[in-house]
Coordinates of N, CA and C in Angstrom, one line a residue:
X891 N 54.7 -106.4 -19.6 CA 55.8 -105.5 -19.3 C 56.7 -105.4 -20.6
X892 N 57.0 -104.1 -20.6 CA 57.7 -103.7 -22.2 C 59.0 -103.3 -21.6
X893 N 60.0 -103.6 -22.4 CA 61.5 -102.4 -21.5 C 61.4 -101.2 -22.6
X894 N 61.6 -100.2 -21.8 CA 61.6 -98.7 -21.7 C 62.2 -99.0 -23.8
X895 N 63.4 -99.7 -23.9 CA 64.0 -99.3 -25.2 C 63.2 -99.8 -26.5
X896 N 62.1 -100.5 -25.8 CA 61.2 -101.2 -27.0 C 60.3 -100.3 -27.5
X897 N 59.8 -99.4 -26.7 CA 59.2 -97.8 -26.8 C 59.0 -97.6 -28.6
X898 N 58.1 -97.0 -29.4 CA 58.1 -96.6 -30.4 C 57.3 -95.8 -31.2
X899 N 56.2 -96.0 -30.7 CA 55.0 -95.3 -31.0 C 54.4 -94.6 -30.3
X900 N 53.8 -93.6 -31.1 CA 53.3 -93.0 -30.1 C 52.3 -93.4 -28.7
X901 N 51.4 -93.9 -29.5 CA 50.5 -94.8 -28.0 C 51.5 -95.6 -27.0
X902 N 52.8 -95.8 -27.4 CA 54.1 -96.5 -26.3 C 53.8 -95.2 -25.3
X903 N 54.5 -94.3 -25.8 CA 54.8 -93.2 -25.0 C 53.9 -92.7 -24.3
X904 N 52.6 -92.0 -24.9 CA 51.6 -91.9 -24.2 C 51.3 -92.9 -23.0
X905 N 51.4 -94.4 -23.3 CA 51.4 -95.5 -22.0 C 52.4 -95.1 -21.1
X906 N 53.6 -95.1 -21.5 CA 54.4 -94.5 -20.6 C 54.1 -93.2 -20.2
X907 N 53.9 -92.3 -20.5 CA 53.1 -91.1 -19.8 C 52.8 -91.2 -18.5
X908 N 51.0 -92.2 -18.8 CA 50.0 -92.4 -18.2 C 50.8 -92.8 -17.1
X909 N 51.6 -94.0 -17.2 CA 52.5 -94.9 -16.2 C 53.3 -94.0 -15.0
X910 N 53.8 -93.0 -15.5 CA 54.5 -92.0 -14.7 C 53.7 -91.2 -13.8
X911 N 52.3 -91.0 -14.5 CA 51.6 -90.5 -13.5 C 50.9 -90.7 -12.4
X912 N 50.7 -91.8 -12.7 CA 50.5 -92.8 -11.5 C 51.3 -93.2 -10.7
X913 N 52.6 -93.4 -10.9 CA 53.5 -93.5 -10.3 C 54.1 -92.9 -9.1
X914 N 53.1 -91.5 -9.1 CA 53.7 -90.5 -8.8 C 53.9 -90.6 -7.2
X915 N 52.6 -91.1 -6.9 CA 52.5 -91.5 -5.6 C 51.9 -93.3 -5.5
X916 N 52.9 -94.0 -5.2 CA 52.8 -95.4 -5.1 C 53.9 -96.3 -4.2
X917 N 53.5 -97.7 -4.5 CA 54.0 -98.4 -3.5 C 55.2 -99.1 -4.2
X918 N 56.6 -99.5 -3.4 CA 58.0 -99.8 -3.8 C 58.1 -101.1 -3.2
X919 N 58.1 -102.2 -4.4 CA 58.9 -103.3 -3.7 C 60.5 -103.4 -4.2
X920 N 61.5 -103.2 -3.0 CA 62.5 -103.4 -3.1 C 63.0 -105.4 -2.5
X921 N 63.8 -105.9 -4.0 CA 64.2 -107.4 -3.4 C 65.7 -107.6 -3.8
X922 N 65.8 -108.2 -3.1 CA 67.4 -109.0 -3.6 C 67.4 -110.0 -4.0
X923 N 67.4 -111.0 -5.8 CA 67.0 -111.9 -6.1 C 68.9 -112.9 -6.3
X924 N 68.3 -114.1 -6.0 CA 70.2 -114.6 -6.5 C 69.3 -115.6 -7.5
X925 N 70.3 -115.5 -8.8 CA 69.7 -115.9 -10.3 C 70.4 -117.2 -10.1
X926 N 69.6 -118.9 -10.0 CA 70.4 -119.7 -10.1 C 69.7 -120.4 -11.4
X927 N 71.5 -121.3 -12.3 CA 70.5 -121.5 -13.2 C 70.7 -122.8 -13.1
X928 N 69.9 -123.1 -14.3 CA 69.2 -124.7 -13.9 C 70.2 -125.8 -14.8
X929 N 69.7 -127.2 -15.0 CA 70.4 -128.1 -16.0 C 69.7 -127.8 -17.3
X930 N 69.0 -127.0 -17.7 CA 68.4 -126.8 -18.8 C 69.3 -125.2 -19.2
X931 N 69.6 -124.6 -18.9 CA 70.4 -123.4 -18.9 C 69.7 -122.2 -18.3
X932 N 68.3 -122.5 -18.3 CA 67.5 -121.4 -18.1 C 67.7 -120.8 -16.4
X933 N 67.0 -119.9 -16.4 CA 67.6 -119.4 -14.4 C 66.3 -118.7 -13.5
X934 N 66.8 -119.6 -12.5 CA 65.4 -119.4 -11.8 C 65.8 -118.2 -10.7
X935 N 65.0 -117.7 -10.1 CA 64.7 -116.4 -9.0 C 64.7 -116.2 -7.5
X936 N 65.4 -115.9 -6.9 CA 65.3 -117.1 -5.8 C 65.0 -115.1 -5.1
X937 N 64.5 -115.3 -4.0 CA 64.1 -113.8 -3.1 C 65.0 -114.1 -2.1
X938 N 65.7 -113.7 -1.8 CA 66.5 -113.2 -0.3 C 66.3 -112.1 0.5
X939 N 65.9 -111.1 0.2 CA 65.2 -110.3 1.2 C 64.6 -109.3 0.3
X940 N 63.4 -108.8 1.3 CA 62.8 -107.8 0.4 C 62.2 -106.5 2.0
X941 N 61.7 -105.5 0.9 CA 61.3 -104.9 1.8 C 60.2 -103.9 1.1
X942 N 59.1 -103.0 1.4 CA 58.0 -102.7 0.6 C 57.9 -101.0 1.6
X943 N 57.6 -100.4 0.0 CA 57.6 -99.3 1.2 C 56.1 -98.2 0.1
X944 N 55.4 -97.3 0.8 CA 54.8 -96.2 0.4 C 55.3 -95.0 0.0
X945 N 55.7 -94.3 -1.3 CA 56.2 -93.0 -1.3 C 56.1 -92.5 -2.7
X946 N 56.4 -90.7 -2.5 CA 56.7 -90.0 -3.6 C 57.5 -90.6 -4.6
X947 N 57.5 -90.9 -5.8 CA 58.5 -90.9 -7.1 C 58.5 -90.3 -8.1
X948 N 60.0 -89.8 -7.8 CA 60.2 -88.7 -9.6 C 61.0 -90.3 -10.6
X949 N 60.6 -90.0 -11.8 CA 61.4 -90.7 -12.5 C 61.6 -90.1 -13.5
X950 N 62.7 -89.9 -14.1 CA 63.6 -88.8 -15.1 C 64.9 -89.7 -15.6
X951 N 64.6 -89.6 -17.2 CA 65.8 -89.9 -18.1 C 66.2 -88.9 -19.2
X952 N 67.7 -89.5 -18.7 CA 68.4 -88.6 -19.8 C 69.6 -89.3 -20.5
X953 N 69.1 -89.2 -22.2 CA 70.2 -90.4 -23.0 C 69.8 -91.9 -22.4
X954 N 70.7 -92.5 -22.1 CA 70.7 -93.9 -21.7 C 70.1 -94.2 -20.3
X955 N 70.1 -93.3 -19.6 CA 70.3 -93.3 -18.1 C 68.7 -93.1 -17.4
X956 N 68.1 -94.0 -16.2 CA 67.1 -93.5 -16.0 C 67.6 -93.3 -14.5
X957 N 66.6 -92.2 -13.9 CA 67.1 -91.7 -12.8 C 65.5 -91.7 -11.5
X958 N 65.5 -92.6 -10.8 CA 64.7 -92.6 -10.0 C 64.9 -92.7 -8.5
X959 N 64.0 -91.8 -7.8 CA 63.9 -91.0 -6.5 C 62.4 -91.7 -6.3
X960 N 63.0 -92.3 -5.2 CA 61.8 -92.7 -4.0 C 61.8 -92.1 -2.9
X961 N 60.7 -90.7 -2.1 CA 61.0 -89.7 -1.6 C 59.6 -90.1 -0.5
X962 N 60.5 -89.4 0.8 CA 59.9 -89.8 2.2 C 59.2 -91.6 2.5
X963 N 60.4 -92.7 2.0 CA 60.0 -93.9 2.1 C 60.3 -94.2 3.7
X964 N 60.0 -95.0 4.3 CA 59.8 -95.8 5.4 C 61.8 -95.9 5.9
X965 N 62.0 -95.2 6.9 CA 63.3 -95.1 7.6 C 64.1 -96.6 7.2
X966 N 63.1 -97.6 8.1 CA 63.6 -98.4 8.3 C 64.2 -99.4 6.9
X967 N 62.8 -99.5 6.1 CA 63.2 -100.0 4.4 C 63.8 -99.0 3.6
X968 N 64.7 -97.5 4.1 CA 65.6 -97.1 3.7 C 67.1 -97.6 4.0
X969 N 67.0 -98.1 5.1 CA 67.9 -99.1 5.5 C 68.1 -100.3 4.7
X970 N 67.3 -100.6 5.0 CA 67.3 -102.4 4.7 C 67.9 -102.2 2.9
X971 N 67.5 -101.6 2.6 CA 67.2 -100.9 0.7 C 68.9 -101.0 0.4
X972 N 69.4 -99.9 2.0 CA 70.8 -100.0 1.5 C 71.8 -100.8 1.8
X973 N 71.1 -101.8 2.5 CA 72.2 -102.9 3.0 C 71.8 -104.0 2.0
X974 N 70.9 -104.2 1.3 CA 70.6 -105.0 0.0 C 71.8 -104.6 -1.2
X975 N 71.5 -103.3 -1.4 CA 72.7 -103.2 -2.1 C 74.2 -103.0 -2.1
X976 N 74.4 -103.0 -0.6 CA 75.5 -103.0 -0.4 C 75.7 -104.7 -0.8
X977 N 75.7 -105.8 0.2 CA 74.8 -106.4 -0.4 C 75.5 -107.3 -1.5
X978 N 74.6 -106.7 -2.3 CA 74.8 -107.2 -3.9 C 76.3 -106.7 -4.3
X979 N 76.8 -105.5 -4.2 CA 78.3 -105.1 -4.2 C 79.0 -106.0 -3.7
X980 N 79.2 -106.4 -2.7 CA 79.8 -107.0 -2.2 C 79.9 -108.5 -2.9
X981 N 78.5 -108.7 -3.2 CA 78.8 -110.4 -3.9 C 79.3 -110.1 -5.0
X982 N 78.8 -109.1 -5.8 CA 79.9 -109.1 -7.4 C 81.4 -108.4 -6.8
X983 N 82.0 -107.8 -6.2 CA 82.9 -108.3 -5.9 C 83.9 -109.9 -5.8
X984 N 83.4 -110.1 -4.4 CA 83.8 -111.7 -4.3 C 83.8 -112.1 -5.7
X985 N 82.6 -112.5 -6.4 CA 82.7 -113.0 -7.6 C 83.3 -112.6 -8.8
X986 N 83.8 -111.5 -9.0 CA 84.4 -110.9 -10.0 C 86.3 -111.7 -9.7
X987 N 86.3 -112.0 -8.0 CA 87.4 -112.2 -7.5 C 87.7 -114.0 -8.4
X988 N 86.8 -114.5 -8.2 CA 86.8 -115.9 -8.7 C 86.8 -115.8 -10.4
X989 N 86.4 -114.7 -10.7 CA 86.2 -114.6 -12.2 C 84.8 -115.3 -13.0
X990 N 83.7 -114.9 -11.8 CA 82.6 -115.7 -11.6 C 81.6 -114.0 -12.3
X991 N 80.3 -114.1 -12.8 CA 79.7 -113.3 -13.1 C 79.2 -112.7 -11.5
X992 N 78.9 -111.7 -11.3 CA 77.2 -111.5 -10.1 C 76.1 -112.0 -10.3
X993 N 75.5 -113.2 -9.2 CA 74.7 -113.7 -9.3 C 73.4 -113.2 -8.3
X994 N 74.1 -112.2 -7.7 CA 72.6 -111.5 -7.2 C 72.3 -110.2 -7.7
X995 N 71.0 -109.6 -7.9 CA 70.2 -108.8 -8.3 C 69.4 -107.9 -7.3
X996 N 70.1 -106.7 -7.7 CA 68.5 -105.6 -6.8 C 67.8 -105.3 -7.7
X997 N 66.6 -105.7 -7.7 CA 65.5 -105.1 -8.4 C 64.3 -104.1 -7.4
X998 N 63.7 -103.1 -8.4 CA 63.0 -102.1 -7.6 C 61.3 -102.5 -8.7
X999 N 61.0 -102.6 -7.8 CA 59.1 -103.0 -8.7 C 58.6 -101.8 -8.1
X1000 N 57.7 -100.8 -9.0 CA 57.0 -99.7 -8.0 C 55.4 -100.0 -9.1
X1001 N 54.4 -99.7 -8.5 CA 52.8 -100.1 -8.7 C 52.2 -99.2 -8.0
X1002 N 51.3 -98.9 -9.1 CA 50.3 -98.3 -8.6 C 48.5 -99.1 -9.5
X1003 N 47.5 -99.5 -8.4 CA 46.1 -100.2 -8.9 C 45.2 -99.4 -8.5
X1004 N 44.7 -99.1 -9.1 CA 43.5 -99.1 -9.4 C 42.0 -99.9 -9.6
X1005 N 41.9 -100.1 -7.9 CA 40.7 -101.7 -7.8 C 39.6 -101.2 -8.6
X1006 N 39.0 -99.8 -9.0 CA 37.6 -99.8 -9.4 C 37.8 -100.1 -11.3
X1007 N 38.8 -99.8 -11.9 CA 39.4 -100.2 -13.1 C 39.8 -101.3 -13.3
X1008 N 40.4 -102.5 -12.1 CA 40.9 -103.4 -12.3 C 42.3 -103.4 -13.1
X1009 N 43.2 -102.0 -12.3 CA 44.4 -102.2 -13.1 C 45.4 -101.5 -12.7
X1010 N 46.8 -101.9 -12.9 CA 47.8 -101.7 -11.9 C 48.8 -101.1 -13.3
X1011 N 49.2 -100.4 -12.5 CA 50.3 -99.3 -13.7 C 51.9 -99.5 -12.8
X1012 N 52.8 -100.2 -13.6 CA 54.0 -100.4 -13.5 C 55.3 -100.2 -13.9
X1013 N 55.9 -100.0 -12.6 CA 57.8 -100.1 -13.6 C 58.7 -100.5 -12.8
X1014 N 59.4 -101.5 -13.4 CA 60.1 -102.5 -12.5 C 61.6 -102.0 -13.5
X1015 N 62.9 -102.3 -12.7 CA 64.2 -101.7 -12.8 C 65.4 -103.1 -11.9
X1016 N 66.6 -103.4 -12.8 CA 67.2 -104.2 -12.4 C 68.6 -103.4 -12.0
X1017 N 69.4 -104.0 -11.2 CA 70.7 -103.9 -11.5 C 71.3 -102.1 -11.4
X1018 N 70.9 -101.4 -10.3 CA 70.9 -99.8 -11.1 C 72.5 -99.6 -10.8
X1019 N 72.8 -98.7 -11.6 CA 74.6 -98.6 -11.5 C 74.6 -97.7 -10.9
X1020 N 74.0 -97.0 -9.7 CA 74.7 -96.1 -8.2 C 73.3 -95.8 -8.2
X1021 N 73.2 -95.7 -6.4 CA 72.1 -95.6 -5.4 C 73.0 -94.8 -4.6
X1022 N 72.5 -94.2 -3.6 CA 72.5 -93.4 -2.7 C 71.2 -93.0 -1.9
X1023 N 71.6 -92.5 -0.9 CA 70.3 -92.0 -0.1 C 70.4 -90.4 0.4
X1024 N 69.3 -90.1 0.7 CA 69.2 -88.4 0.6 C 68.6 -88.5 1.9
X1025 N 69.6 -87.8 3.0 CA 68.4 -88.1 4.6 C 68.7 -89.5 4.9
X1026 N 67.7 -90.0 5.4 CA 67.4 -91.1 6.4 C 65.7 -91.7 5.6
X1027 N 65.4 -90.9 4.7 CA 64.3 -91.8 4.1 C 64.2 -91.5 2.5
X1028 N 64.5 -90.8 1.6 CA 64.8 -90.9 0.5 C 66.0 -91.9 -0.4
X1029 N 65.5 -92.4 -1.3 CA 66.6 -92.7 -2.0 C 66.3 -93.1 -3.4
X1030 N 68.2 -92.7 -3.9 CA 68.2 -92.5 -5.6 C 69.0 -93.6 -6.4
X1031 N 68.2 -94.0 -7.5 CA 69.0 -94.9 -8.0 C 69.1 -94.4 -9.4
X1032 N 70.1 -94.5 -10.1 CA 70.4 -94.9 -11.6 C 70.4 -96.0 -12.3
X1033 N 69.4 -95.9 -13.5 CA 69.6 -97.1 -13.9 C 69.9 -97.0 -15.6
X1034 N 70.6 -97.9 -16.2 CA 70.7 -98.0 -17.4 C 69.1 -98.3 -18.3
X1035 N 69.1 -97.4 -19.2 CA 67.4 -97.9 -19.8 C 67.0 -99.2 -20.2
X1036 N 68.1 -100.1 -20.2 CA 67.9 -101.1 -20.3 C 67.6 -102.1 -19.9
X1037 N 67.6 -101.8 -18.5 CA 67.0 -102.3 -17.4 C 66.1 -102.0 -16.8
X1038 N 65.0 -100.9 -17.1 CA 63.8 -100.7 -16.7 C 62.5 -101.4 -18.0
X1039 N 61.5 -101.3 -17.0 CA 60.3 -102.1 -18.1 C 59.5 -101.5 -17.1
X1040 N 58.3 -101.3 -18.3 CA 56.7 -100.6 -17.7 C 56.0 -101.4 -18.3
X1041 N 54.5 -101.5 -18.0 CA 53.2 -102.2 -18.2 C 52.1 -101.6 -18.1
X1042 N 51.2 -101.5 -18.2 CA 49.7 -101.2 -17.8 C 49.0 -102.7 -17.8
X1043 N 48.7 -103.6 -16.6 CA 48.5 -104.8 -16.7 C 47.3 -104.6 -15.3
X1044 N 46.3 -105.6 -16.3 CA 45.1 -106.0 -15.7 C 45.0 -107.0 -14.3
X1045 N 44.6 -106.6 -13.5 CA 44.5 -107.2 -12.2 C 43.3 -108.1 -11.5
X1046 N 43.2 -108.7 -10.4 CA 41.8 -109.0 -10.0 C 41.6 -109.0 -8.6
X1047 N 40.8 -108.9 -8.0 CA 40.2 -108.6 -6.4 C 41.2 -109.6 -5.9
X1048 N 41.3 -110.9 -6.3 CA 42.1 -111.9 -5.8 C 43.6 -111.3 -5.8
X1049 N 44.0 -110.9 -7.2 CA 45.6 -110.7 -6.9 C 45.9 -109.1 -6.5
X1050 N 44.9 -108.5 -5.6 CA 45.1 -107.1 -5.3 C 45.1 -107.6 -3.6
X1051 N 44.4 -108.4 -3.1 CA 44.2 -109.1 -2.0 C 45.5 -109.8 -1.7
X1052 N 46.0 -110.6 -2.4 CA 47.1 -111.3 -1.8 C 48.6 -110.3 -2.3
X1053 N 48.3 -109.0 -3.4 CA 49.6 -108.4 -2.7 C 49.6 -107.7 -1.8
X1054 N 48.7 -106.9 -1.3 CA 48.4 -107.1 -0.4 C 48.6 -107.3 1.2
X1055 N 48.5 -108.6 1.3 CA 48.6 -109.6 2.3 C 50.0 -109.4 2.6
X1056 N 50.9 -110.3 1.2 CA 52.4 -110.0 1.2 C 53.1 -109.1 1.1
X1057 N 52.0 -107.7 1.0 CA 52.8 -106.1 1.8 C 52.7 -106.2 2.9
X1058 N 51.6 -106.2 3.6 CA 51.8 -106.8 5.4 C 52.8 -107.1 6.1
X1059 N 52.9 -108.4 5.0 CA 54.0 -109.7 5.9 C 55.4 -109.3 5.6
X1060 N 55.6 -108.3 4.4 CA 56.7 -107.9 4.3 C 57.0 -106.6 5.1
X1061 N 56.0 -105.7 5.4 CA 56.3 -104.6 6.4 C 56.3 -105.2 7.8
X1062 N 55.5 -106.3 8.1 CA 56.0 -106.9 9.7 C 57.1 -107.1 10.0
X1063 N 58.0 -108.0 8.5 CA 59.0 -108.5 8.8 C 60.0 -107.3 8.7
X1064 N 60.1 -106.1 8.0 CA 60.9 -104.8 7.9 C 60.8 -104.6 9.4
X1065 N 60.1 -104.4 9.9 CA 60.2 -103.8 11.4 C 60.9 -105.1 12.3
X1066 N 60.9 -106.1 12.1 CA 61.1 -106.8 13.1 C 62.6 -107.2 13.1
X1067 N 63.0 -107.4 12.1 CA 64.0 -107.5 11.2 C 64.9 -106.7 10.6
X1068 N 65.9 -105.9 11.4 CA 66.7 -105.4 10.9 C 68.6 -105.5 11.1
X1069 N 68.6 -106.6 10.9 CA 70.0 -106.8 11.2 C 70.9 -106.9 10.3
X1070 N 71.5 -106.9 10.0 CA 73.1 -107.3 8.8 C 72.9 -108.2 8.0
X1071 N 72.5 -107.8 6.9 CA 72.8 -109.0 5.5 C 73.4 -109.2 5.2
X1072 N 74.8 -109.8 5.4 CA 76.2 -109.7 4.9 C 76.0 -110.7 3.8
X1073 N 77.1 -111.1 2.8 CA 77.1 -111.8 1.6 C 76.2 -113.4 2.5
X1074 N 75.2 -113.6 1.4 CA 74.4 -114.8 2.0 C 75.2 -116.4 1.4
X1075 N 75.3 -117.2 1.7 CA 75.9 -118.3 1.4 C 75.6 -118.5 -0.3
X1076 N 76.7 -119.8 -0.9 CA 76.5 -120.3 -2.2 C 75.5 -120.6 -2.2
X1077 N 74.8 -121.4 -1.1 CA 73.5 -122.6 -1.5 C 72.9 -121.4 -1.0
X1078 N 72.3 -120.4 -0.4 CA 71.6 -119.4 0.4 C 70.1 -120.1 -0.9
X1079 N 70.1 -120.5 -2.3 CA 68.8 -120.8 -2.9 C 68.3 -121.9 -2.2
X1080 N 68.9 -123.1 -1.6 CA 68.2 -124.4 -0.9 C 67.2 -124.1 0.2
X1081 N 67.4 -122.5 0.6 CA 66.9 -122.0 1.7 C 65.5 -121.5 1.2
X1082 N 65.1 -121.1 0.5 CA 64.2 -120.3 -0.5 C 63.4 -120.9 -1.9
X1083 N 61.9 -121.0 -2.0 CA 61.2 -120.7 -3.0 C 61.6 -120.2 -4.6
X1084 N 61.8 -120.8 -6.0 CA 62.5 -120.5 -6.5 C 60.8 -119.6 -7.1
X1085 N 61.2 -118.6 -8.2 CA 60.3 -117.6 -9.0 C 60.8 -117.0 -9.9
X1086 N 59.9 -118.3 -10.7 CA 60.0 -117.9 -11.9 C 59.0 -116.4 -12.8
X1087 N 58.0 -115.9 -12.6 CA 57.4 -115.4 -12.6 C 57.7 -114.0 -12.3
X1088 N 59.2 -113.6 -12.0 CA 59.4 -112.1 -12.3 C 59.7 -111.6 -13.4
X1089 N 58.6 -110.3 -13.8 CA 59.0 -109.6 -15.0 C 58.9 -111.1 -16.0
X1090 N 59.9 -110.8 -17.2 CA 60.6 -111.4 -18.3 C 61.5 -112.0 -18.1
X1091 N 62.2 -112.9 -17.7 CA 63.2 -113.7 -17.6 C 64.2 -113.4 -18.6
X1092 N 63.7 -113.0 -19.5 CA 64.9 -112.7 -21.0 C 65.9 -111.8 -20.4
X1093 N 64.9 -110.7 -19.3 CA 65.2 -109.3 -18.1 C 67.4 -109.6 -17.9
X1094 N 66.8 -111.2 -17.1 CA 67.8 -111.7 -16.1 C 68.8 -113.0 -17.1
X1095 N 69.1 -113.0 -18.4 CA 68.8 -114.3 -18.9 C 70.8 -114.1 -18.7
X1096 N 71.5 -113.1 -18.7 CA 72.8 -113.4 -18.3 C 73.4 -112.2 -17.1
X1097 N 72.6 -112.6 -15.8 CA 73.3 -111.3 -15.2 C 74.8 -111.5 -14.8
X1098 N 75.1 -109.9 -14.7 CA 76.3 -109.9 -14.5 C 76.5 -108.7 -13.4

């Protein structure tokens, strides 16, 4: 995964092209990550909720700004999407109050694979500076280009299978599960799996 600003060449762009067009129609993982960091400085990923959804996407930039629309997504992970970010508002509040950085994150991962190629076309997006929803199942985010990254990355039967799986278990739990996220505790990490393995870490290395 490359961020959008590392872009240079022409074969960048043309990848990015290709990326958008696949994109077009694909699958959305929306998560709420809280960044804790360690005794070494570095900061691990902790998931507090997530939700996965099927849909149209436009993605459009202009200057600094990218602008992405996820269109006729799943009612209910239109919900959930916006109480994640409310959410996250809400904790950098509080913590802006303490004089503390925001230590939670919405991130948007969208993918599209192709099992007979063995390959999955991506763009994942952190932190967007205003969302909104259009309807009851659309929704728009902005994000600084600095915070989006694309890939064209190789896959295998095994890791198309287990995401997969954990689309399942994340659309089971979307339906079952819809109640109030309100600001999740300090320790809310002691509760949770840390993951290291999203994106680039360099991504998250001082959120704010």
């Amino acid at each position: 995964m490359r961020k959008l600003t590392e872009l240079s060449t022409d074969s960048d762009f043309e990848e990015f092209s290709t990326i958008l067009s696949k994109l077009h129609d694909s699958h959305a993982v929306i998560t709420m990550k809280q960044a804790v960091q360690r005794k070494d400085g570095e900061y691990n990923y902790v998931d507090l909720q997530q939700t996965v959804t099927e849909n149209r996407t436009t993605v459009q930039i202009n200057g600094q700004f990218v602008f992405i629309t996820l269109h006729n997504s799943r009612r209910k992970s239109s919900q959930k999407a916006r109480t994640m970010w409310n959410t996250v508002l809400q904790r950098g509040t509080n913590q802006f109050k303490k004089g503390e950085a925001n230590d939670y994150i919405f991130v948007l991962d969208m993918c599209r694979s192709e099992l007979d190629k063995g390959t999955a076309y991506c763009l994942s997006a952190f932190q967007p500076i205003f969302m909104s929803g259009e309807g009851d199942s659309d929704l728009s985010f902005v994000f600084s280009l600095e915070s989006v990254a694309c890939g064209i990355e190789s896959v295998s039967m095994y890791d198309i299978e287990y995401e997969l799986e954990n689309e399942e278990e994340s659309s089971i739990n979307t339906d079952a599960d819809e109640g109030d996220y309100s600001d999740e505790p300090d320790d809310a990490d002691e509760n949770y799996d840390a993951n290291d393995d999203f994106l680039n870490t360099d991504m998250f290395t001082n959120p704010q």
